């Protein structure tokens, strides 16, 4: 009896995973813009410099299609800034090594470059 219930549970779980995967795939397909209106461009241009870079476009698409919240993206950007110890815009092994050395000395983080 227990084996039968386990099989039913596994099948139900797999159906759920399949349904979630289908929804995610449909969302990904619908998250495509064939053009960008002037108002969308303005909304995407977070730096107000007249250009939309890859980060700004990615953020615009992810939030427009409710794939991720702006708050989550802000936290990711802040986390990146914390890990980018020298503020270069890249995380290097040197950044990680510096952070680990500072942590081992009792400091919790390296002062990162402010997030724009």
mmCIF file with all atom_site columns, C-alpha atoms in Angstrom:
data_model
loop_
_atom_site.group_PDB
_atom_site.id
_atom_site.type_symbol
_atom_site.label_atom_id
_atom_site.label_alt_id
_atom_site.label_comp_id
_atom_site.label_asym_id
_atom_site.label_entity_id
_atom_site.label_seq_id
_atom_site.pdbx_PDB_ins_code
_atom_site.Cartn_x
_atom_site.Cartn_y
_atom_site.Cartn_z
_atom_site.occupancy
_atom_site.B_iso_or_equiv
_atom_site.pdbx_formal_charge
_atom_site.auth_seq_id
_atom_site.auth_comp_id
_atom_site.auth_asym_id
_atom_site.auth_atom_id
_atom_site.pdbx_PDB_model_num
ATOM 1   C CA . UNK A 1 1   ? 0.000  0.000  0.000   1.00 0.00 ? 1   UNK A CA 1
ATOM 2   C CA . UNK A 1 2   ? 2.771  2.437  0.969   1.00 0.00 ? 2   UNK A CA 1
ATOM 3   C CA . UNK A 1 3   ? 4.597  1.760  -2.298  1.00 0.00 ? 3   UNK A CA 1
ATOM 4   C CA . UNK A 1 4   ? 1.456  2.606  -4.269  1.00 0.00 ? 4   UNK A CA 1
ATOM 5   C CA . UNK A 1 5   ? 0.998  5.866  -2.398  1.00 0.00 ? 5   UNK A CA 1
ATOM 6   C CA . UNK A 1 6   ? 4.650  6.738  -3.004  1.00 0.00 ? 6   UNK A CA 1
ATOM 7   C CA . UNK A 1 7   ? 4.249  6.157  -6.747  1.00 0.00 ? 7   UNK A CA 1
ATOM 8   C CA . UNK A 1 8   ? 1.142  8.359  -6.832  1.00 0.00 ? 8   UNK A CA 1
ATOM 9   C CA . UNK A 1 9   ? 3.031  11.053 -4.883  1.00 0.00 ? 9   UNK A CA 1
ATOM 10  C CA . UNK A 1 10  ? 5.976  10.929 -7.263  1.00 0.00 ? 10  UNK A CA 1
ATOM 11  C CA . UNK A 1 11  ? 3.721  11.112 -10.315 1.00 0.00 ? 11  UNK A CA 1
ATOM 12  C CA . UNK A 1 12  ? 1.841  14.070 -8.821  1.00 0.00 ? 12  UNK A CA 1
ATOM 13  C CA . UNK A 1 13  ? 5.114  15.827 -8.021  1.00 0.00 ? 13  UNK A CA 1
ATOM 14  C CA . UNK A 1 14  ? 6.433  15.265 -11.545 1.00 0.00 ? 14  UNK A CA 1
ATOM 15  C CA . UNK A 1 15  ? 3.190  16.628 -13.017 1.00 0.00 ? 15  UNK A CA 1
ATOM 16  C CA . UNK A 1 16  ? 3.576  19.731 -10.839 1.00 0.00 ? 16  UNK A CA 1
ATOM 17  C CA . UNK A 1 17  ? 7.198  20.215 -11.945 1.00 0.00 ? 17  UNK A CA 1
ATOM 18  C CA . UNK A 1 18  ? 6.097  19.792 -15.572 1.00 0.00 ? 18  UNK A CA 1
ATOM 19  C CA . UNK A 1 19  ? 3.311  22.360 -15.176 1.00 0.00 ? 19  UNK A CA 1
ATOM 20  C CA . UNK A 1 20  ? 5.670  24.868 -13.557 1.00 0.00 ? 20  UNK A CA 1
ATOM 21  C CA . UNK A 1 21  ? 8.229  24.305 -16.323 1.00 0.00 ? 21  UNK A CA 1
ATOM 22  C CA . UNK A 1 22  ? 5.570  24.882 -18.980 1.00 0.00 ? 22  UNK A CA 1
ATOM 23  C CA . UNK A 1 23  ? 4.503  28.148 -17.313 1.00 0.00 ? 23  UNK A CA 1
ATOM 24  C CA . UNK A 1 24  ? 8.105  29.326 -17.077 1.00 0.00 ? 24  UNK A CA 1
ATOM 25  C CA . UNK A 1 25  ? 8.764  28.470 -20.721 1.00 0.00 ? 25  UNK A CA 1
ATOM 26  C CA . UNK A 1 26  ? 5.650  30.378 -21.830 1.00 0.00 ? 26  UNK A CA 1
ATOM 27  C CA . UNK A 1 27  ? 6.712  33.356 -19.701 1.00 0.00 ? 27  UNK A CA 1
ATOM 28  C CA . UNK A 1 28  ? 10.176 33.304 -21.254 1.00 0.00 ? 28  UNK A CA 1
ATOM 29  C CA . UNK A 1 29  ? 8.719  33.238 -24.759 1.00 0.00 ? 29  UNK A CA 1
ATOM 30  C CA . UNK A 1 30  ? 6.403  36.148 -23.993 1.00 0.00 ? 30  UNK A CA 1
ATOM 31  C CA . UNK A 1 31  ? 9.252  38.200 -22.491 1.00 0.00 ? 31  UNK A CA 1
ATOM 32  C CA . UNK A 1 32  ? 10.476 39.306 -25.863 1.00 0.00 ? 32  UNK A CA 1
ATOM 33  C CA . UNK A 1 33  ? 10.115 42.779 -27.326 1.00 0.00 ? 33  UNK A CA 1
ATOM 34  C CA . UNK A 1 34  ? 10.270 43.171 -31.079 1.00 0.00 ? 34  UNK A CA 1
ATOM 35  C CA . UNK A 1 35  ? 10.541 46.936 -30.597 1.00 0.00 ? 35  UNK A CA 1
ATOM 36  C CA . UNK A 1 36  ? 10.903 49.459 -27.818 1.00 0.00 ? 36  UNK A CA 1
ATOM 37  C CA . UNK A 1 37  ? 8.594  52.474 -27.597 1.00 0.00 ? 37  UNK A CA 1
ATOM 38  C CA . UNK A 1 38  ? 9.914  55.859 -26.532 1.00 0.00 ? 38  UNK A CA 1
ATOM 39  C CA . UNK A 1 39  ? 8.142  55.574 -23.166 1.00 0.00 ? 39  UNK A CA 1
ATOM 40  C CA . UNK A 1 40  ? 9.592  52.087 -22.627 1.00 0.00 ? 40  UNK A CA 1
ATOM 41  C CA . UNK A 1 41  ? 13.048 53.383 -23.565 1.00 0.00 ? 41  UNK A CA 1
ATOM 42  C CA . UNK A 1 42  ? 12.696 56.213 -21.061 1.00 0.00 ? 42  UNK A CA 1
ATOM 43  C CA . UNK A 1 43  ? 11.535 53.791 -18.361 1.00 0.00 ? 43  UNK A CA 1
ATOM 44  C CA . UNK A 1 44  ? 14.458 51.446 -19.092 1.00 0.00 ? 44  UNK A CA 1
ATOM 45  C CA . UNK A 1 45  ? 17.081 54.236 -19.092 1.00 0.00 ? 45  UNK A CA 1
ATOM 46  C CA . UNK A 1 46  ? 17.679 54.239 -15.330 1.00 0.00 ? 46  UNK A CA 1
ATOM 47  C CA . UNK A 1 47  ? 20.802 56.387 -15.569 1.00 0.00 ? 47  UNK A CA 1
ATOM 48  C CA . UNK A 1 48  ? 19.031 59.018 -17.707 1.00 0.00 ? 48  UNK A CA 1
ATOM 49  C CA . UNK A 1 49  ? 22.049 59.183 -20.012 1.00 0.00 ? 49  UNK A CA 1
ATOM 50  C CA . UNK A 1 50  ? 20.111 58.633 -23.244 1.00 0.00 ? 50  UNK A CA 1
ATOM 51  C CA . UNK A 1 51  ? 21.260 55.022 -23.631 1.00 0.00 ? 51  UNK A CA 1
ATOM 52  C CA . UNK A 1 52  ? 19.991 51.672 -22.376 1.00 0.00 ? 52  UNK A CA 1
ATOM 53  C CA . UNK A 1 53  ? 22.786 49.273 -21.447 1.00 0.00 ? 53  UNK A CA 1
ATOM 54  C CA . UNK A 1 54  ? 22.449 45.528 -20.987 1.00 0.00 ? 54  UNK A CA 1
ATOM 55  C CA . UNK A 1 55  ? 21.803 45.830 -17.235 1.00 0.00 ? 55  UNK A CA 1
ATOM 56  C CA . UNK A 1 56  ? 19.086 48.445 -17.725 1.00 0.00 ? 56  UNK A CA 1
ATOM 57  C CA . UNK A 1 57  ? 17.419 46.430 -20.494 1.00 0.00 ? 57  UNK A CA 1
ATOM 58  C CA . UNK A 1 58  ? 17.591 43.199 -18.484 1.00 0.00 ? 58  UNK A CA 1
ATOM 59  C CA . UNK A 1 59  ? 16.118 44.917 -15.436 1.00 0.00 ? 59  UNK A CA 1
ATOM 60  C CA . UNK A 1 60  ? 13.370 46.478 -17.567 1.00 0.00 ? 60  UNK A CA 1
ATOM 61  C CA . UNK A 1 61  ? 12.361 43.139 -19.123 1.00 0.00 ? 61  UNK A CA 1
ATOM 62  C CA . UNK A 1 62  ? 12.489 41.196 -15.842 1.00 0.00 ? 62  UNK A CA 1
ATOM 63  C CA . UNK A 1 63  ? 10.343 43.746 -14.004 1.00 0.00 ? 63  UNK A CA 1
ATOM 64  C CA . UNK A 1 64  ? 7.989  44.486 -16.932 1.00 0.00 ? 64  UNK A CA 1
ATOM 65  C CA . UNK A 1 65  ? 7.047  40.829 -17.241 1.00 0.00 ? 65  UNK A CA 1
ATOM 66  C CA . UNK A 1 66  ? 6.938  40.343 -13.448 1.00 0.00 ? 66  UNK A CA 1
ATOM 67  C CA . UNK A 1 67  ? 9.685  37.742 -13.558 1.00 0.00 ? 67  UNK A CA 1
ATOM 68  C CA . UNK A 1 68  ? 11.512 39.347 -10.645 1.00 0.00 ? 68  UNK A CA 1
ATOM 69  C CA . UNK A 1 69  ? 10.875 42.357 -8.446  1.00 0.00 ? 69  UNK A CA 1
ATOM 70  C CA . UNK A 1 70  ? 12.904 45.556 -8.539  1.00 0.00 ? 70  UNK A CA 1
ATOM 71  C CA . UNK A 1 71  ? 13.750 44.971 -4.873  1.00 0.00 ? 71  UNK A CA 1
ATOM 72  C CA . UNK A 1 72  ? 15.392 41.619 -5.657  1.00 0.00 ? 72  UNK A CA 1
ATOM 73  C CA . UNK A 1 73  ? 17.418 43.217 -8.454  1.00 0.00 ? 73  UNK A CA 1
ATOM 74  C CA . UNK A 1 74  ? 18.459 46.049 -6.137  1.00 0.00 ? 74  UNK A CA 1
ATOM 75  C CA . UNK A 1 75  ? 19.635 43.519 -3.552  1.00 0.00 ? 75  UNK A CA 1
ATOM 76  C CA . UNK A 1 76  ? 21.600 41.598 -6.193  1.00 0.00 ? 76  UNK A CA 1
ATOM 77  C CA . UNK A 1 77  ? 23.262 44.827 -7.356  1.00 0.00 ? 77  UNK A CA 1
ATOM 78  C CA . UNK A 1 78  ? 24.079 45.778 -3.766  1.00 0.00 ? 78  UNK A CA 1
ATOM 79  C CA . UNK A 1 79  ? 25.515 42.314 -3.123  1.00 0.00 ? 79  UNK A CA 1
ATOM 80  C CA . UNK A 1 80  ? 27.676 42.605 -6.244  1.00 0.00 ? 80  UNK A CA 1
ATOM 81  C CA . UNK A 1 81  ? 28.930 45.996 -5.074  1.00 0.00 ? 81  UNK A CA 1
ATOM 82  C CA . UNK A 1 82  ? 29.889 44.497 -1.714  1.00 0.00 ? 82  UNK A CA 1
ATOM 83  C CA . UNK A 1 83  ? 31.862 41.720 -3.420  1.00 0.00 ? 83  UNK A CA 1
ATOM 84  C CA . UNK A 1 84  ? 33.549 44.141 -5.849  1.00 0.00 ? 84  UNK A CA 1
ATOM 85  C CA . UNK A 1 85  ? 36.014 45.354 -3.214  1.00 0.00 ? 85  UNK A CA 1
ATOM 86  C CA . UNK A 1 86  ? 37.963 47.730 -5.454  1.00 0.00 ? 86  UNK A CA 1
ATOM 87  C CA . UNK A 1 87  ? 34.895 49.137 -7.253  1.00 0.00 ? 87  UNK A CA 1
ATOM 88  C CA . UNK A 1 88  ? 36.145 48.096 -10.696 1.00 0.00 ? 88  UNK A CA 1
ATOM 89  C CA . UNK A 1 89  ? 32.781 46.780 -11.865 1.00 0.00 ? 89  UNK A CA 1
ATOM 90  C CA . UNK A 1 90  ? 34.121 43.218 -11.934 1.00 0.00 ? 90  UNK A CA 1
ATOM 91  C CA . UNK A 1 91  ? 34.503 40.671 -9.167  1.00 0.00 ? 91  UNK A CA 1
ATOM 92  C CA . UNK A 1 92  ? 37.997 39.230 -9.238  1.00 0.00 ? 92  UNK A CA 1
ATOM 93  C CA . UNK A 1 93  ? 39.711 36.546 -7.221  1.00 0.00 ? 93  UNK A CA 1
ATOM 94  C CA . UNK A 1 94  ? 41.692 39.393 -5.654  1.00 0.00 ? 94  UNK A CA 1
ATOM 95  C CA . UNK A 1 95  ? 38.420 40.977 -4.455  1.00 0.00 ? 95  UNK A CA 1
ATOM 96  C CA . UNK A 1 96  ? 37.364 37.683 -2.892  1.00 0.00 ? 96  UNK A CA 1
ATOM 97  C CA . UNK A 1 97  ? 40.782 37.167 -1.322  1.00 0.00 ? 97  UNK A CA 1
ATOM 98  C CA . UNK A 1 98  ? 40.733 40.712 0.119   1.00 0.00 ? 98  UNK A CA 1
ATOM 99  C CA . UNK A 1 99  ? 37.258 40.151 1.539   1.00 0.00 ? 99  UNK A CA 1
ATOM 100 C CA . UNK A 1 100 ? 38.253 36.862 3.154   1.00 0.00 ? 100 UNK A CA 1
ATOM 101 C CA . UNK A 1 101 ? 41.340 38.486 4.685   1.00 0.00 ? 101 UNK A CA 1
ATOM 102 C CA . UNK A 1 102 ? 39.268 41.339 6.104   1.00 0.00 ? 102 UNK A CA 1
ATOM 103 C CA . UNK A 1 103 ? 36.710 38.890 7.505   1.00 0.00 ? 103 UNK A CA 1
ATOM 104 C CA . UNK A 1 104 ? 39.430 36.836 9.146   1.00 0.00 ? 104 UNK A CA 1
ATOM 105 C CA . UNK A 1 105 ? 40.680 40.018 10.832  1.00 0.00 ? 105 UNK A CA 1
ATOM 106 C CA . UNK A 1 106 ? 37.233 40.591 12.332  1.00 0.00 ? 106 UNK A CA 1
ATOM 107 C CA . UNK A 1 107 ? 35.912 43.052 9.790   1.00 0.00 ? 107 UNK A CA 1
ATOM 108 C CA . UNK A 1 108 ? 32.660 41.951 8.189   1.00 0.00 ? 108 UNK A CA 1
ATOM 109 C CA . UNK A 1 109 ? 33.102 43.590 4.800   1.00 0.00 ? 109 UNK A CA 1
ATOM 110 C CA . UNK A 1 110 ? 35.309 45.677 2.589   1.00 0.00 ? 110 UNK A CA 1
ATOM 111 C CA . UNK A 1 111 ? 34.007 49.173 1.866   1.00 0.00 ? 111 UNK A CA 1
ATOM 112 C CA . UNK A 1 112 ? 32.585 48.841 -1.645  1.00 0.00 ? 112 UNK A CA 1
ATOM 113 C CA . UNK A 1 113 ? 32.138 51.518 -4.240  1.00 0.00 ? 113 UNK A CA 1
ATOM 114 C CA . UNK A 1 114 ? 28.667 53.074 -3.754  1.00 0.00 ? 114 UNK A CA 1
ATOM 115 C CA . UNK A 1 115 ? 25.925 51.562 -5.920  1.00 0.00 ? 115 UNK A CA 1
ATOM 116 C CA . UNK A 1 116 ? 24.849 54.147 -8.535  1.00 0.00 ? 116 UNK A CA 1
#
